Amino acid sequence: MLELKNLSFEVPLAEGSKETKRIIDNLSLSIPDDRFTVITGPNGGGKSTLAKLIMGVEKPTGGQIVFNGENITELSITERAKRGIGY
């Protein structure tokens, strides 16, 4: 099972700026092993960012990513790939 718990991701508005734009805002979602799940939405809606967060290409600014009961939020791309997560 893949669980996203209060997942958030922010980026600076400009290099060196303290102001941020929130791309993913407190998202919680559970996807059981026996489900095929599709994420849809408009351009700029955060779909690719969500995939990058799950894969480990980007690190969330808040929340947790749990895969089969293990918190993988801080694991590298390589460690996630070893567990069967790919992008």
Short mmCIF file of N, CA and C in Angstrom, two decimals:
data_model
loop_
_atom_site.label_atom_id
_atom_site.label_comp_id
_atom_site.label_asym_id
_atom_site.label_seq_id
_atom_site.Cartn_x
_atom_site.Cartn_y
_atom_site.Cartn_z
N MET A 1 0.85 -1.18 0.00
CA MET A 1 0.00 0.00 0.00
C MET A 1 0.89 1.24 0.00
N LEU A 2 0.46 2.23 -0.74
CA LEU A 2 1.13 3.52 -0.77
C LEU A 2 0.26 4.52 -0.02
N GLU A 3 0.84 5.19 0.96
CA GLU A 3 0.11 6.19 1.73
C GLU A 3 0.85 7.52 1.68
N LEU A 4 0.14 8.56 1.36
CA LEU A 4 0.66 9.92 1.44
C LEU A 4 -0.04 10.57 2.61
N LYS A 5 0.73 11.07 3.56
CA LYS A 5 0.15 11.63 4.78
C LYS A 5 0.51 13.11 4.89
N ASN A 6 -0.49 13.96 4.69
CA ASN A 6 -0.33 15.41 4.83
C ASN A 6 0.86 15.92 4.02
N LEU A 7 1.01 15.43 2.79
CA LEU A 7 2.14 15.76 1.94
C LEU A 7 2.04 17.18 1.41
N SER A 8 3.13 17.93 1.51
CA SER A 8 3.21 19.29 1.00
C SER A 8 4.53 19.48 0.27
N PHE A 9 4.52 20.37 -0.72
CA PHE A 9 5.73 20.71 -1.45
C PHE A 9 5.67 22.16 -1.87
N GLU A 10 6.69 22.91 -1.49
CA GLU A 10 6.77 24.34 -1.81
C GLU A 10 8.06 24.62 -2.55
N VAL A 11 8.02 25.64 -3.40
CA VAL A 11 9.21 26.10 -4.11
C VAL A 11 9.32 27.61 -3.93
N PRO A 12 10.55 28.15 -3.92
CA PRO A 12 10.70 29.61 -3.83
C PRO A 12 10.12 30.29 -5.07
N LEU A 13 9.52 31.46 -4.89
CA LEU A 13 9.00 32.22 -6.02
C LEU A 13 10.12 32.69 -6.94
N ALA A 14 11.27 33.03 -6.35
CA ALA A 14 12.44 33.44 -7.12
C ALA A 14 13.68 32.98 -6.36
N GLU A 15 14.78 32.85 -7.04
CA GLU A 15 16.02 32.41 -6.41
C GLU A 15 16.37 33.35 -5.26
N GLY A 16 16.59 32.76 -4.08
CA GLY A 16 16.93 33.54 -2.90
C GLY A 16 15.73 34.15 -2.20
N SER A 17 14.55 34.01 -2.75
CA SER A 17 13.34 34.59 -2.17
C SER A 17 12.87 33.79 -0.97
N LYS A 18 12.34 34.49 0.03
CA LYS A 18 11.74 33.81 1.18
C LYS A 18 10.28 33.46 0.90
N GLU A 19 9.70 34.08 -0.12
CA GLU A 19 8.33 33.76 -0.50
C GLU A 19 8.31 32.46 -1.28
N THR A 20 7.28 31.66 -1.02
CA THR A 20 7.17 30.35 -1.68
C THR A 20 5.81 30.19 -2.34
N LYS A 21 5.78 29.24 -3.25
CA LYS A 21 4.52 28.83 -3.87
C LYS A 21 4.31 27.37 -3.49
N ARG A 22 3.13 27.06 -2.97
CA ARG A 22 2.82 25.69 -2.56
C ARG A 22 2.24 24.95 -3.76
N ILE A 23 2.93 23.90 -4.19
CA ILE A 23 2.52 23.10 -5.35
C ILE A 23 1.59 21.97 -4.91
N ILE A 24 1.96 21.30 -3.82
CA ILE A 24 1.13 20.25 -3.21
C ILE A 24 0.79 20.74 -1.81
N ASP A 25 -0.49 20.71 -1.45
CA ASP A 25 -0.93 21.31 -0.19
C ASP A 25 -1.65 20.30 0.69
N ASN A 26 -0.91 19.72 1.64
CA ASN A 26 -1.51 18.87 2.67
C ASN A 26 -2.33 17.72 2.08
N LEU A 27 -1.75 16.99 1.14
CA LEU A 27 -2.42 15.90 0.44
C LEU A 27 -2.31 14.60 1.24
N SER A 28 -3.43 13.95 1.47
CA SER A 28 -3.45 12.63 2.09
C SER A 28 -4.19 11.68 1.15
N LEU A 29 -3.60 10.51 0.95
CA LEU A 29 -4.14 9.56 -0.02
C LEU A 29 -3.62 8.17 0.32
N SER A 30 -4.47 7.16 0.21
CA SER A 30 -4.05 5.77 0.37
C SER A 30 -4.42 5.00 -0.89
N ILE A 31 -3.44 4.26 -1.41
CA ILE A 31 -3.67 3.45 -2.61
C ILE A 31 -3.36 2.00 -2.26
N PRO A 32 -4.38 1.14 -2.17
CA PRO A 32 -4.15 -0.27 -1.85
C PRO A 32 -3.37 -0.98 -2.96
N ASP A 33 -2.72 -2.07 -2.61
CA ASP A 33 -1.91 -2.84 -3.56
C ASP A 33 -2.71 -3.35 -4.74
N ASP A 34 -3.97 -3.68 -4.55
CA ASP A 34 -4.76 -4.29 -5.62
C ASP A 34 -5.53 -3.28 -6.46
N ARG A 35 -5.12 -2.02 -6.44
CA ARG A 35 -5.81 -0.96 -7.17
C ARG A 35 -4.93 -0.36 -8.25
N PHE A 36 -5.55 0.00 -9.35
CA PHE A 36 -4.90 0.79 -10.40
C PHE A 36 -5.48 2.19 -10.25
N THR A 37 -4.63 3.14 -9.94
CA THR A 37 -5.10 4.50 -9.66
C THR A 37 -4.50 5.48 -10.65
N VAL A 38 -5.33 6.37 -11.16
CA VAL A 38 -4.91 7.39 -12.12
C VAL A 38 -5.12 8.76 -11.50
N ILE A 39 -4.11 9.61 -11.63
CA ILE A 39 -4.22 10.99 -11.17
C ILE A 39 -4.37 11.86 -12.41
N THR A 40 -5.44 12.63 -12.49
CA THR A 40 -5.67 13.50 -13.64
C THR A 40 -5.84 14.94 -13.15
N GLY A 41 -5.69 15.86 -14.07
CA GLY A 41 -5.90 17.26 -13.73
C GLY A 41 -5.32 18.15 -14.80
N PRO A 42 -5.51 19.45 -14.65
CA PRO A 42 -5.04 20.41 -15.66
C PRO A 42 -3.52 20.57 -15.63
N ASN A 43 -3.00 21.16 -16.70
CA ASN A 43 -1.57 21.51 -16.73
C ASN A 43 -1.28 22.39 -15.52
N GLY A 44 -0.14 22.12 -14.88
CA GLY A 44 0.24 22.91 -13.71
C GLY A 44 -0.48 22.52 -12.44
N GLY A 45 -1.19 21.39 -12.46
CA GLY A 45 -1.96 20.97 -11.30
C GLY A 45 -1.17 20.20 -10.26
N GLY A 46 0.08 19.83 -10.56
CA GLY A 46 0.92 19.13 -9.58
C GLY A 46 1.05 17.63 -9.79
N LYS A 47 0.56 17.11 -10.91
CA LYS A 47 0.61 15.66 -11.15
C LYS A 47 2.05 15.15 -11.26
N SER A 48 2.86 15.80 -12.07
CA SER A 48 4.26 15.38 -12.24
C SER A 48 5.05 15.59 -10.96
N THR A 49 4.76 16.67 -10.27
CA THR A 49 5.42 16.93 -8.98
C THR A 49 5.10 15.82 -8.00
N LEU A 50 3.86 15.38 -7.96
CA LEU A 50 3.46 14.29 -7.07
C LEU A 50 4.24 13.02 -7.41
N ALA A 51 4.35 12.69 -8.69
CA ALA A 51 5.11 11.52 -9.11
C ALA A 51 6.57 11.64 -8.69
N LYS A 52 7.14 12.82 -8.84
CA LYS A 52 8.54 13.05 -8.46
C LYS A 52 8.74 12.93 -6.95
N LEU A 53 7.76 13.36 -6.18
CA LEU A 53 7.84 13.20 -4.73
C LEU A 53 7.80 11.73 -4.33
N ILE A 54 6.91 10.96 -4.94
CA ILE A 54 6.80 9.54 -4.63
C ILE A 54 8.09 8.81 -5.00
N MET A 55 8.66 9.15 -6.15
CA MET A 55 9.89 8.50 -6.61
C MET A 55 11.12 8.95 -5.84
N GLY A 56 11.10 10.15 -5.29
CA GLY A 56 12.27 10.65 -4.56
C GLY A 56 13.10 11.63 -5.35
N VAL A 57 12.64 12.01 -6.54
CA VAL A 57 13.34 13.01 -7.33
C VAL A 57 13.30 14.35 -6.61
N GLU A 58 12.16 14.65 -5.97
CA GLU A 58 11.98 15.85 -5.14
C GLU A 58 11.68 15.39 -3.71
N LYS A 59 12.01 16.22 -2.74
CA LYS A 59 11.72 15.93 -1.34
C LYS A 59 10.57 16.81 -0.87
N PRO A 60 9.60 16.24 -0.17
CA PRO A 60 8.48 17.05 0.31
C PRO A 60 8.94 18.05 1.37
N THR A 61 8.24 19.16 1.46
CA THR A 61 8.52 20.14 2.51
C THR A 61 7.71 19.84 3.76
N GLY A 62 6.79 18.89 3.66
CA GLY A 62 6.00 18.47 4.82
C GLY A 62 5.31 17.15 4.54
N GLY A 63 5.01 16.43 5.61
CA GLY A 63 4.28 15.17 5.48
C GLY A 63 5.17 13.96 5.32
N GLN A 64 4.54 12.83 5.05
CA GLN A 64 5.23 11.54 4.94
C GLN A 64 4.74 10.76 3.74
N ILE A 65 5.65 9.91 3.23
CA ILE A 65 5.32 8.94 2.20
C ILE A 65 5.61 7.57 2.80
N VAL A 66 4.58 6.73 2.88
CA VAL A 66 4.71 5.41 3.51
C VAL A 66 4.40 4.37 2.45
N PHE A 67 5.31 3.40 2.28
CA PHE A 67 5.14 2.33 1.31
C PHE A 67 5.22 1.00 2.03
N ASN A 68 4.14 0.24 1.97
CA ASN A 68 4.05 -1.06 2.65
C ASN A 68 4.45 -0.96 4.12
N GLY A 69 3.97 0.08 4.78
CA GLY A 69 4.21 0.26 6.21
C GLY A 69 5.52 0.91 6.58
N GLU A 70 6.38 1.19 5.61
CA GLU A 70 7.69 1.78 5.88
C GLU A 70 7.70 3.25 5.44
N ASN A 71 8.15 4.12 6.32
CA ASN A 71 8.27 5.53 5.98
C ASN A 71 9.47 5.68 5.04
N ILE A 72 9.20 6.03 3.79
CA ILE A 72 10.26 6.16 2.78
C ILE A 72 10.55 7.62 2.43
N THR A 73 10.00 8.55 3.20
CA THR A 73 10.11 9.97 2.89
C THR A 73 11.55 10.41 2.67
N GLU A 74 12.47 9.91 3.46
CA GLU A 74 13.87 10.34 3.38
C GLU A 74 14.76 9.39 2.58
N LEU A 75 14.19 8.32 2.03
CA LEU A 75 15.00 7.38 1.26
C LEU A 75 15.40 7.96 -0.09
N SER A 76 16.54 7.52 -0.58
CA SER A 76 17.04 7.96 -1.89
C SER A 76 16.24 7.31 -3.02
N ILE A 77 16.45 7.82 -4.22
CA ILE A 77 15.83 7.24 -5.41
C ILE A 77 16.23 5.77 -5.53
N THR A 78 17.50 5.49 -5.29
CA THR A 78 18.02 4.11 -5.41
C THR A 78 17.32 3.18 -4.42
N GLU A 79 17.19 3.62 -3.18
CA GLU A 79 16.54 2.78 -2.17
C GLU A 79 15.06 2.56 -2.51
N ARG A 80 14.42 3.56 -3.05
CA ARG A 80 13.02 3.41 -3.44
C ARG A 80 12.90 2.45 -4.62
N ALA A 81 13.81 2.54 -5.58
CA ALA A 81 13.81 1.64 -6.73
C ALA A 81 13.98 0.19 -6.27
N LYS A 82 14.82 -0.04 -5.28
CA LYS A 82 15.02 -1.39 -4.74
C LYS A 82 13.74 -1.95 -4.14
N ARG A 83 12.84 -1.06 -3.73
CA ARG A 83 11.56 -1.49 -3.16
C ARG A 83 10.46 -1.58 -4.22
N GLY A 84 10.82 -1.31 -5.47
CA GLY A 84 9.88 -1.47 -6.58
C GLY A 84 9.17 -0.20 -7.00
N ILE A 85 9.66 0.96 -6.53
CA ILE A 85 9.04 2.23 -6.91
C ILE A 85 9.83 2.82 -8.07
N GLY A 86 9.13 3.11 -9.17
CA GLY A 86 9.80 3.67 -10.35
C GLY A 86 9.02 4.82 -10.93
N TYR A 87 9.71 5.62 -11.71
CA TYR A 87 9.09 6.80 -12.33
C TYR A 87 9.22 6.67 -13.82
#
